[in-house]
CSV table of C-alpha atoms in Angstrom, one decimal:
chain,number,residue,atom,x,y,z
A,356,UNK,CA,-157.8,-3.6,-219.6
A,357,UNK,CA,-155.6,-1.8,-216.7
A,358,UNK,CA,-157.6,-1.0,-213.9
A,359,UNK,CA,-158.2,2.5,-212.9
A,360,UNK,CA,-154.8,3.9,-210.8
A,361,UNK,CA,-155.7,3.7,-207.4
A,362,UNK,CA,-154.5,4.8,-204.2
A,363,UNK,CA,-154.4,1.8,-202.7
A,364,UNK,CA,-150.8,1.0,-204.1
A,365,UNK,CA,-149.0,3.8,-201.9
A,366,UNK,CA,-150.7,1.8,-199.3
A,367,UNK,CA,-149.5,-1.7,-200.3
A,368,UNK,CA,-145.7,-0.4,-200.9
A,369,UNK,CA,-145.3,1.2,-197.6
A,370,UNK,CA,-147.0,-1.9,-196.0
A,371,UNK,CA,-144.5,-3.9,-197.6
A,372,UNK,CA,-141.6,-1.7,-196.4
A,373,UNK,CA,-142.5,-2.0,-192.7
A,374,UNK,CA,-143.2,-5.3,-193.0
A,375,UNK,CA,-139.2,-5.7,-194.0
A,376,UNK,CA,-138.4,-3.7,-191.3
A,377,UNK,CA,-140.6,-6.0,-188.9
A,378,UNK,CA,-139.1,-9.1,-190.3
A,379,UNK,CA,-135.6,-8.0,-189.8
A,380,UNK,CA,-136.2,-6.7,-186.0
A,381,UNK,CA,-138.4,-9.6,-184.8
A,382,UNK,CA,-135.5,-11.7,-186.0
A,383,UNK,CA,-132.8,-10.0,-184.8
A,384,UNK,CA,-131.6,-8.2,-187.5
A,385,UNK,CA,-132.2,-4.6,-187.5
A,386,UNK,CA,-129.5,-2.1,-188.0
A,387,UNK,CA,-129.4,-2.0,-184.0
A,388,UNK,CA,-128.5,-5.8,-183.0
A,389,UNK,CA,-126.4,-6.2,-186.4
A,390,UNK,CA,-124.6,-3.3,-185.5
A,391,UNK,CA,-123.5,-5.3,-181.7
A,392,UNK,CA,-122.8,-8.3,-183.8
A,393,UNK,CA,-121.0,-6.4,-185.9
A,394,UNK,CA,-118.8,-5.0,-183.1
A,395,UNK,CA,-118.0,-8.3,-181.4
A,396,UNK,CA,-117.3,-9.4,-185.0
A,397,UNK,CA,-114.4,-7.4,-184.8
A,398,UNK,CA,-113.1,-8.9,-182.0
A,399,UNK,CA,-109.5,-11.0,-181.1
A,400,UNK,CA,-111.1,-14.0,-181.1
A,401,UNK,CA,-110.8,-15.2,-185.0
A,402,UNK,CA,-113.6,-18.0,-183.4
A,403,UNK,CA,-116.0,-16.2,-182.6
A,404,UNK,CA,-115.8,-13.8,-184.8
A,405,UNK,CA,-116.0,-16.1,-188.1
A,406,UNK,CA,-119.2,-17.7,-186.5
A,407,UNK,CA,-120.9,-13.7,-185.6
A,408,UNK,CA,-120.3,-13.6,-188.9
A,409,UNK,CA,-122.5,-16.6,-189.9
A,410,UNK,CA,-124.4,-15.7,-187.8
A,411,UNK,CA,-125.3,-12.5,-189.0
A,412,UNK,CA,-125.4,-13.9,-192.9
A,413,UNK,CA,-127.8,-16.7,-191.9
A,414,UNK,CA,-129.8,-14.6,-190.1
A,415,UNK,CA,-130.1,-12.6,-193.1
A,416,UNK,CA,-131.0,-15.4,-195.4
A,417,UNK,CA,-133.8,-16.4,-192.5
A,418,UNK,CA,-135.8,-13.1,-192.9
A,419,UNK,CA,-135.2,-13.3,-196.9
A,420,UNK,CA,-137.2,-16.8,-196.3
A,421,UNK,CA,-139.9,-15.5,-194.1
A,422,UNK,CA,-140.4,-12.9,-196.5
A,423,UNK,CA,-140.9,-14.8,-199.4
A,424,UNK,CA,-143.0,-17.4,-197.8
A,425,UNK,CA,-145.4,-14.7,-197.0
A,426,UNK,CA,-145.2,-13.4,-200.2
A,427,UNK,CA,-145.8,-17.5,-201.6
A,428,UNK,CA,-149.2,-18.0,-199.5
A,429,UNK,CA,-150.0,-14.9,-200.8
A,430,UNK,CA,-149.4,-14.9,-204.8
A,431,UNK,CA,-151.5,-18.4,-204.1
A,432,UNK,CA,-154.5,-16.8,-202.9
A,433,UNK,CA,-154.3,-14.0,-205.6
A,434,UNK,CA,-153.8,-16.1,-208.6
A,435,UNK,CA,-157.2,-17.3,-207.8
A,436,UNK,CA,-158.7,-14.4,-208.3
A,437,UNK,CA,-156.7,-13.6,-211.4
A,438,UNK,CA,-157.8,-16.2,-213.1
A,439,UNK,CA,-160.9,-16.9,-212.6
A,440,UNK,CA,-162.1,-16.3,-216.0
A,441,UNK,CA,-159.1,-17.1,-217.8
A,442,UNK,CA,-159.0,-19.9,-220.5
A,443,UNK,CA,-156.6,-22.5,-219.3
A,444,UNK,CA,-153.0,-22.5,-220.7
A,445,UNK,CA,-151.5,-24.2,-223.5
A,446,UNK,CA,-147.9,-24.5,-222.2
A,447,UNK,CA,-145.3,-23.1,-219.5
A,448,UNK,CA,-144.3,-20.3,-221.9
A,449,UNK,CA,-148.0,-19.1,-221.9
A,450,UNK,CA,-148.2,-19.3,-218.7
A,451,UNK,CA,-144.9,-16.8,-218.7
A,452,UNK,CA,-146.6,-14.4,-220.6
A,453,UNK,CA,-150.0,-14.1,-218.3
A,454,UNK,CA,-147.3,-13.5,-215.3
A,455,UNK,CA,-145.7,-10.5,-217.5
A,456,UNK,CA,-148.6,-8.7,-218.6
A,457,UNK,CA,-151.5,-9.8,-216.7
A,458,UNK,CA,-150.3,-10.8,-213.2
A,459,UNK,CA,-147.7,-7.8,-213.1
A,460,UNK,CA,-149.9,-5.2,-214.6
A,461,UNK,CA,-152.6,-6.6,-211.1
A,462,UNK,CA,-149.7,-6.4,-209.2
A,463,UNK,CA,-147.9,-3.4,-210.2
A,464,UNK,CA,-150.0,-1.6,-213.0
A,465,UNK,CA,-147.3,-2.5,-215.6
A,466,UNK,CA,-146.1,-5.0,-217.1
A,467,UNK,CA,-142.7,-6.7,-217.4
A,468,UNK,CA,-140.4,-4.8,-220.0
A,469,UNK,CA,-139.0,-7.5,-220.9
A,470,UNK,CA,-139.1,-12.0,-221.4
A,471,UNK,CA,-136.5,-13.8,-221.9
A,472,UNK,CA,-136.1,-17.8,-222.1
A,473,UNK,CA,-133.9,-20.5,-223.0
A,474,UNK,CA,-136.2,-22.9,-223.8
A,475,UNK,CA,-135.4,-24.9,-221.1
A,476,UNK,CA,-137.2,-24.0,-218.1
A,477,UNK,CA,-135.2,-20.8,-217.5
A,478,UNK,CA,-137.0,-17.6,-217.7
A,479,UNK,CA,-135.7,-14.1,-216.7
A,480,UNK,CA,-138.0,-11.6,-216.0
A,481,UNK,CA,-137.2,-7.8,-216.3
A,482,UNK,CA,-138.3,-4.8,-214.6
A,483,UNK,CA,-137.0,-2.0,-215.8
A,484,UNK,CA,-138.7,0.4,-213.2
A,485,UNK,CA,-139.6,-2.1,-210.0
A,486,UNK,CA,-142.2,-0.2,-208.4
A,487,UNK,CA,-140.9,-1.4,-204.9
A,488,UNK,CA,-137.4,-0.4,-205.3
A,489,UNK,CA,-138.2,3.4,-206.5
A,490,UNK,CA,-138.4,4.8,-203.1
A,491,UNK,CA,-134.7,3.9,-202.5
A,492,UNK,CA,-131.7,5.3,-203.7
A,493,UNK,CA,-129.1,3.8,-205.9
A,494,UNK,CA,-126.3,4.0,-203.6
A,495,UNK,CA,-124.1,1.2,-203.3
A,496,UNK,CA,-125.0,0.5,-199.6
A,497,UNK,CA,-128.7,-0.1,-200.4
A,498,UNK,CA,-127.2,-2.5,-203.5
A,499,UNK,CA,-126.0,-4.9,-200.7
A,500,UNK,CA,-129.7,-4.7,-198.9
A,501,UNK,CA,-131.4,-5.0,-201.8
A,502,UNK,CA,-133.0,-8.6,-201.7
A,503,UNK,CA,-135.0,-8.1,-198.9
A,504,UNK,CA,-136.8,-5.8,-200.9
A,505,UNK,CA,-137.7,-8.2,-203.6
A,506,UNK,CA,-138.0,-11.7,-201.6
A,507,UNK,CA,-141.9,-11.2,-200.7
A,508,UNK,CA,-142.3,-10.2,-204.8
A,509,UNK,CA,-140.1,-13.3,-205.4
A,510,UNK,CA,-143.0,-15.5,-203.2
A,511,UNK,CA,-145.8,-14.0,-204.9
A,512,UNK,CA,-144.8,-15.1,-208.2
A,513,UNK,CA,-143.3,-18.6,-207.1
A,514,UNK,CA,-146.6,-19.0,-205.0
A,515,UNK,CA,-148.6,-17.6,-208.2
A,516,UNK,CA,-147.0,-20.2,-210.6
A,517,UNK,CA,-147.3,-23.1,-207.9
A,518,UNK,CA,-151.4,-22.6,-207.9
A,519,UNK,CA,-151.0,-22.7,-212.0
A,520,UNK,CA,-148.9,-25.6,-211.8
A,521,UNK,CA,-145.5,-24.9,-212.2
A,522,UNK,CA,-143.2,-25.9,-209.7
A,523,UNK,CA,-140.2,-23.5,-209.4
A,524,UNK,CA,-137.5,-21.5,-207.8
A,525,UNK,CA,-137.5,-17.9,-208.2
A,526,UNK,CA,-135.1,-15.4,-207.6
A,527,UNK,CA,-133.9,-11.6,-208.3
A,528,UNK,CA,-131.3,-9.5,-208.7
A,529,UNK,CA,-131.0,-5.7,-208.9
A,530,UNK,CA,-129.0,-4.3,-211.8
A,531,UNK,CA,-129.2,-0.7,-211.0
A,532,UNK,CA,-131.8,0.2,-208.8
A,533,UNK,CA,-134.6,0.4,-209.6
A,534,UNK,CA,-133.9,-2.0,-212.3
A,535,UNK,CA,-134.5,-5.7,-211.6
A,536,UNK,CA,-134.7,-9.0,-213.0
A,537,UNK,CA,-136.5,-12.1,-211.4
A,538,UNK,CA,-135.3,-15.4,-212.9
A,539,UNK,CA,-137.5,-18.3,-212.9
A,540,UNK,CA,-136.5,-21.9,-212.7
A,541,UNK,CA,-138.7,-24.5,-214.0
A,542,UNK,CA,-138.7,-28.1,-212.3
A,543,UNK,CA,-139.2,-31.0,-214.1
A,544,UNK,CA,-140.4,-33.6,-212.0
B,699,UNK,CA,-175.7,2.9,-175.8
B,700,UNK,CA,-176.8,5.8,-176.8
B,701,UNK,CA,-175.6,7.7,-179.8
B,702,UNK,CA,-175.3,11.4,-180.1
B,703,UNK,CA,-177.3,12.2,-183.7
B,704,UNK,CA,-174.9,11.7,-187.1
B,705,UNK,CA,-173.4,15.1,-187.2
B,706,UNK,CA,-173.4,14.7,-191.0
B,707,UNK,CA,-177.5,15.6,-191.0
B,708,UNK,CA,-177.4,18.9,-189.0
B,709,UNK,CA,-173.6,20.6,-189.5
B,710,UNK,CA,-172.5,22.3,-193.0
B,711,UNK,CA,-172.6,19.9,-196.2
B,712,UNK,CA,-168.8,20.0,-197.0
B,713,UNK,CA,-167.8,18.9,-200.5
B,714,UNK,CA,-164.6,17.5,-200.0
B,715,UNK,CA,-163.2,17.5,-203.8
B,716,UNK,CA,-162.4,14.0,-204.2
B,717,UNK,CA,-159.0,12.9,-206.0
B,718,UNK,CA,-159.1,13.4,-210.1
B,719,UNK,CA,-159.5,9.8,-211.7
B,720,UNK,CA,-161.3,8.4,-208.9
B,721,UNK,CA,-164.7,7.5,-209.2
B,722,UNK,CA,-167.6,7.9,-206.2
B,723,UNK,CA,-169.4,4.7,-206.0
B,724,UNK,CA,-166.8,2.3,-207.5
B,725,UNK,CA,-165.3,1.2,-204.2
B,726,UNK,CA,-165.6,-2.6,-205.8
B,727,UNK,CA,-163.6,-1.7,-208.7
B,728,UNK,CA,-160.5,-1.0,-206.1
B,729,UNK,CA,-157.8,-3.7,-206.9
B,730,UNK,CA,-157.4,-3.8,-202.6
B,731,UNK,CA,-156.7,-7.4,-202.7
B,732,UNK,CA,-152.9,-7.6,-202.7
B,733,UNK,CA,-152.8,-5.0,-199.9
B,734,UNK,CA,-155.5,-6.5,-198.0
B,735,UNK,CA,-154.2,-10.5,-198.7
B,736,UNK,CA,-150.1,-9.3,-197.4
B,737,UNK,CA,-152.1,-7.3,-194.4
B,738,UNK,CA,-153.1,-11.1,-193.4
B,739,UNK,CA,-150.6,-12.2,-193.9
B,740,UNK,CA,-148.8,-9.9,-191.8
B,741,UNK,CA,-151.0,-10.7,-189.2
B,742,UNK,CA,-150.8,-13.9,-189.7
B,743,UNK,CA,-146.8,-14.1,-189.0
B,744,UNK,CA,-147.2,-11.5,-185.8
B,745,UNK,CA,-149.5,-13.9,-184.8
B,746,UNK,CA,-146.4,-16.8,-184.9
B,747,UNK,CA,-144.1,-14.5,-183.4
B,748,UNK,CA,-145.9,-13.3,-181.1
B,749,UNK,CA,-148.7,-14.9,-178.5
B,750,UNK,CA,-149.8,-12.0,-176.3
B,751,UNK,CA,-152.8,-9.8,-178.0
B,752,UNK,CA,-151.8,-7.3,-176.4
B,753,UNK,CA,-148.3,-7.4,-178.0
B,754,UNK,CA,-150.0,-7.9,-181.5
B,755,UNK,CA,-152.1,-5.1,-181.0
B,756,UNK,CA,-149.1,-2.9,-180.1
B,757,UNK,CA,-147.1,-3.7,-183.1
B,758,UNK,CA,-149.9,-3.1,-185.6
B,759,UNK,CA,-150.4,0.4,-184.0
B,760,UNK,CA,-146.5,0.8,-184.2
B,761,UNK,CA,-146.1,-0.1,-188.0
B,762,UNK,CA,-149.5,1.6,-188.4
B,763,UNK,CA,-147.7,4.9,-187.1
B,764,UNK,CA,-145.3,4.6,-189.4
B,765,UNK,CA,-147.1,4.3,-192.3
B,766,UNK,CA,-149.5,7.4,-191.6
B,767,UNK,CA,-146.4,9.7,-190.7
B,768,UNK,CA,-145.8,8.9,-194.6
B,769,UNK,CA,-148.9,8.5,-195.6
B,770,UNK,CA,-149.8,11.9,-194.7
B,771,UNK,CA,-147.9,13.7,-197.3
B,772,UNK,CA,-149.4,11.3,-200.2
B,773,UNK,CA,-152.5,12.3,-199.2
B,774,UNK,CA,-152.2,16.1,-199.1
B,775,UNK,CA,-150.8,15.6,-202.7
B,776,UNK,CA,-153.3,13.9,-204.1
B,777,UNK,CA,-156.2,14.8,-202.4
B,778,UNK,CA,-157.9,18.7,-203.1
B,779,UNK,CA,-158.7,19.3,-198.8
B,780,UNK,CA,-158.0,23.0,-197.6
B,781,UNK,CA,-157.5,23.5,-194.1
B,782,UNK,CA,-159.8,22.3,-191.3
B,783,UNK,CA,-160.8,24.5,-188.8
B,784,UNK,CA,-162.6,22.4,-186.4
B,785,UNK,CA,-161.5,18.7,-185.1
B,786,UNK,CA,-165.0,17.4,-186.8
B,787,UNK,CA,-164.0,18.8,-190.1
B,788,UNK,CA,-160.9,16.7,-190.1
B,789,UNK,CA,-162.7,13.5,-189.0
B,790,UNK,CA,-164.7,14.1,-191.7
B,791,UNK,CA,-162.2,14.6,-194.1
B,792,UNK,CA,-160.9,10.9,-193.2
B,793,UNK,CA,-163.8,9.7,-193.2
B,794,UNK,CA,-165.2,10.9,-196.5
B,795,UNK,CA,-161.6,11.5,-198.3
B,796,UNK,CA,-158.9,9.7,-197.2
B,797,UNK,CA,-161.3,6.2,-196.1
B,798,UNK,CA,-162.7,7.0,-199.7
B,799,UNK,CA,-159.2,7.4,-201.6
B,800,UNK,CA,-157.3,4.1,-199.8
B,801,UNK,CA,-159.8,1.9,-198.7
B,802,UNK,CA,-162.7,2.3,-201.1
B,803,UNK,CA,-165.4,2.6,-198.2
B,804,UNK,CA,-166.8,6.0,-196.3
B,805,UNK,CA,-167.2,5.5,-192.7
B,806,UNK,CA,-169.9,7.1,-190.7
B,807,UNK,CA,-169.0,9.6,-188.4
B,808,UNK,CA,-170.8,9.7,-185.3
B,809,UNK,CA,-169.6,12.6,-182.3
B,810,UNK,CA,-169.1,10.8,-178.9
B,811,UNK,CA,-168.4,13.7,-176.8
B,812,UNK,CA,-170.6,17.2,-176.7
B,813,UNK,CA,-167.6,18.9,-176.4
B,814,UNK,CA,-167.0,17.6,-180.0
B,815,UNK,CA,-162.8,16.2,-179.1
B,816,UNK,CA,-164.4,12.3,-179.7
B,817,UNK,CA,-165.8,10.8,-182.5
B,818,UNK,CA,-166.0,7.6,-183.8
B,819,UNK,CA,-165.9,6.4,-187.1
B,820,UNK,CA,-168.1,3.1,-187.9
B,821,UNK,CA,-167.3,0.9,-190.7
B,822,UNK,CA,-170.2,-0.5,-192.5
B,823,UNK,CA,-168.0,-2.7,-194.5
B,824,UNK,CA,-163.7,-2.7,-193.5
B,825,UNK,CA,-162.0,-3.8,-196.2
B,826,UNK,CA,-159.3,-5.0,-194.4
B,827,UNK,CA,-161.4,-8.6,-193.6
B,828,UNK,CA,-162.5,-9.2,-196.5
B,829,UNK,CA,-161.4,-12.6,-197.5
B,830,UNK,CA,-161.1,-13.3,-193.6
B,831,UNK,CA,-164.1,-14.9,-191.6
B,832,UNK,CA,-163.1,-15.4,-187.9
B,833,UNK,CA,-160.1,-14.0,-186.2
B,834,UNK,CA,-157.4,-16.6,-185.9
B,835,UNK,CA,-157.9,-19.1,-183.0
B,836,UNK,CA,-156.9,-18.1,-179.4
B,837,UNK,CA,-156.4,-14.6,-180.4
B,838,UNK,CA,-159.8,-13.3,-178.8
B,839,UNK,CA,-158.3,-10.1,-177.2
B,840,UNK,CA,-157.2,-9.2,-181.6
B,841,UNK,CA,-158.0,-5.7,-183.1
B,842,UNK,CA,-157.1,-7.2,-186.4
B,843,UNK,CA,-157.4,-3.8,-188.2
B,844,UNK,CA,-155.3,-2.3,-185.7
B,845,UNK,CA,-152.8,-0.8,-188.3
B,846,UNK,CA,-155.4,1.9,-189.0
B,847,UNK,CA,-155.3,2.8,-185.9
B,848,UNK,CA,-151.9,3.5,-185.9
B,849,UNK,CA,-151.9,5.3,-189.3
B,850,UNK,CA,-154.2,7.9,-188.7
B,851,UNK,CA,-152.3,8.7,-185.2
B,852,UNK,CA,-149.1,9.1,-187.4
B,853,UNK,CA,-150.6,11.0,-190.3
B,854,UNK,CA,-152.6,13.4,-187.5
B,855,UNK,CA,-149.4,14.0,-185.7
B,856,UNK,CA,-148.0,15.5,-189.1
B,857,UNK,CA,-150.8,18.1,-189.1
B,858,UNK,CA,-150.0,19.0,-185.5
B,859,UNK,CA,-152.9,17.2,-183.8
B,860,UNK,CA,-152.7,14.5,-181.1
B,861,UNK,CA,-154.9,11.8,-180.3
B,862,UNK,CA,-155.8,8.8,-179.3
B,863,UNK,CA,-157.2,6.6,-182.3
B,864,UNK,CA,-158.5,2.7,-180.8
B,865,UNK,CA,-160.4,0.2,-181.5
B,866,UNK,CA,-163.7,-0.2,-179.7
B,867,UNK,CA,-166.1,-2.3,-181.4
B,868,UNK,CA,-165.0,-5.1,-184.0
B,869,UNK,CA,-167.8,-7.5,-186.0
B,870,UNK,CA,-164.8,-9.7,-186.4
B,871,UNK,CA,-164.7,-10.2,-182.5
B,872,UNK,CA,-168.7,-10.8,-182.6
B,873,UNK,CA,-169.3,-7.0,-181.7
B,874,UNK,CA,-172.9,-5.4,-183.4
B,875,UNK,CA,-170.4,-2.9,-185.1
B,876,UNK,CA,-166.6,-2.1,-186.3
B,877,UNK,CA,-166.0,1.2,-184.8
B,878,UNK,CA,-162.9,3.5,-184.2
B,879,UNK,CA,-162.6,6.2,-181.7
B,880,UNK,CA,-160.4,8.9,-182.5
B,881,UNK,CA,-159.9,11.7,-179.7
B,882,UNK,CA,-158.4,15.2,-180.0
B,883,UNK,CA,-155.9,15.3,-177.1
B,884,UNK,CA,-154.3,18.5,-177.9
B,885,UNK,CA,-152.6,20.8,-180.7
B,886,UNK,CA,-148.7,20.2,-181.3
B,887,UNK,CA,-146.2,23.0,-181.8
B,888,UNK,CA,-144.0,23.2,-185.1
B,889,UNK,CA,-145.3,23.6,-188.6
B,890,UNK,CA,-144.3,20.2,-190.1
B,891,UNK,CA,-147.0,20.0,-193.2
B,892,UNK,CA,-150.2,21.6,-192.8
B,893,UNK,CA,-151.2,23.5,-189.9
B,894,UNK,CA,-154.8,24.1,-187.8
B,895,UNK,CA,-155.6,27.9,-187.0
């Protein structure tokens, strides 16, 4: 049954958003310190400048990784309480499902719109209105930021699927905002 | 330490219309966990970054802040509150409303100062540690739920009132109660939202 709509989500979603914005400054990479990379990046020196760039795409790809490493520790400790009464599963696919409608209805009071597989490991998961991306706009400078606003959700559900077994890689792309899809990755040991 | 008498049993009764589709009394039912598991987590990675307290502290105020400016508005939206007309009518609007509506849990308001410009609010249960039991080692000098404090500064500011919202008390720390001190400092000019008379 969905749980009664609560207020409690406004909080979480603007939690998440500063946490972003922490993520990014404690590391160096709010729009302040890219914006001095940015500068020298445009410098004579082809040198230095390749390696400010690097720089400033590595950095990026640190706070995506902090992000979703939160987000795994904690889509471990929820997917405890998720499941506490539920039967065990029969196979990976089952397990797919409960992360569609059960774990994304706790999460996000709705489900995923739609499940798609290959049959080999490969699911794609899509959210046709990502309740994290609807408080910004579709522009196409925001298209560019937009994984850091989906890495902690990315963690959750690899952290989530990781307590139920399933060892994977998960990651998202953004169609048109606030559109997304989360594609899961299956390892077979 | 004495305690000036619960203002709640002598000054008018308000009933603060609660939010349509919220329940009184179901503050269990309130799916808080994945706010209140990424808040330690949070925590958790300030705690990494940073090794003073002090610094800690400072940072949950400052993302706190930014939350209430925000939150504010939701709020006012969603909640059926007409205009205060006396700093204890606000307090108790947050504590009866807005604790009520985000956190699940009513805080008791108790006035600090006869002049009636400090009050604190003391949290029975704070939702906030629920699935934690001691505050993380070597972080003694912690006010883990400092982020409240932050977010009611922020959302006050938007209705034109400064203070000074702290932590004095915390169970977490091994204090008898978790208690926050708000203080009117003063009345801010420009409209913004919602103003006092």
């Amino acid at each position: 049954t969905l749980p009664f709509p609560m207020a409690d989500e406004v909080l979480f979603e603007f939690l998440h958003m500063e946490m972003i914005t922490y993520v990014y400054k404690s590391l160096g990479q709010d729009d302040q310190s890219r914006n001095n990379l940015s500068k020298e990046s445009y410098g004579t020196n082809t040198a230095a400048r390749d390696e400010n760039r690097v720089t400033l795409t590595l950095e990026h790809g640190k706070c995506i990784s902090v992000l979703e490493g939160m987000g795994f520790r904690v889509g471990q400790g929820l997917i405890e309480r998720y499941t506490k009464d539920t039967p065990s599963f029969k196979d990976d696919l089952d397990v797919m499902k409960f992360m569609c409608k059960d774990f994304w209805t706790h999460l996000f009071r709705k489900q995923i719109d739609n499940l798609r597989t290959n049959h080999q490991g490969t699911y794609v998961l899509q959210d046709n209105r990502f309740r994290l991306l609807t408080q910004i706009s579709g522009g196409k400078q925001y298209l560019e930021e937009a994984p850091k606003f989906l890495a902690y959700t990315c963690g959750l559900m690899r952290g989530a699927l990781s307590n139920l077994g399933v060892t994977c890689a998960v990651t998202a792309e953004i169609s048109v905002i606030p559109a997304c899809k989360f594609q899961v990755v299956i390892q077979r040991t | 330490m004495l305690r000036k008498a619960d203002l709640r049993s002598t000054a008018v009764q308000k009933d603060w219309h609660l939010p349509a589709g919220s329940s009184s009394g179901s503050a269990h039912h309130m799916n808080t966990e994945l706010f209140v598991l990424t808040y330690g987590a949070l925590v958790a990675q300030l705690c990494k970054d940073l090794q003073n307290d002090e610094d800690i502290n400072k940072e949950l105020d400052n993302m706190g802040y930014n939350i209430g400016v925000r939150l504010i508005e939701d709020f006012l939206a969603h909640s059926d509150v007409r205009r205060c007309h006396s700093f204890y009518e606000t307090v108790d609007v947050i504590s009866k409303v807005a604790f009520k509506m985000y956190l699940g849990v009513v805080p008791n308001v108790i006035c600090k100062d006869p002049a009636g410009d400090e009050y604190s609010l003391l949290l029975e249960r704070n939702p906030l540690v629920n699935f934690l039991e001691d505050l993380p080692d070597n972080h003694s000098s912690l006010w883990y739920s400092n982020l409240l404090c932050g977010i009611l500064r922020g959302a006050l500011k938007m209705v034109n009132l400064a203070t000074d919202v702290c932590f004095v008390q915390d169970r977490l720390k091994g204090d008898k109660e978790t208690e926050i001190q708000i203080k009117f400092l003063r009345k801010l000019e420009g409209s913004k939202l919602m103003g006092h008379k």
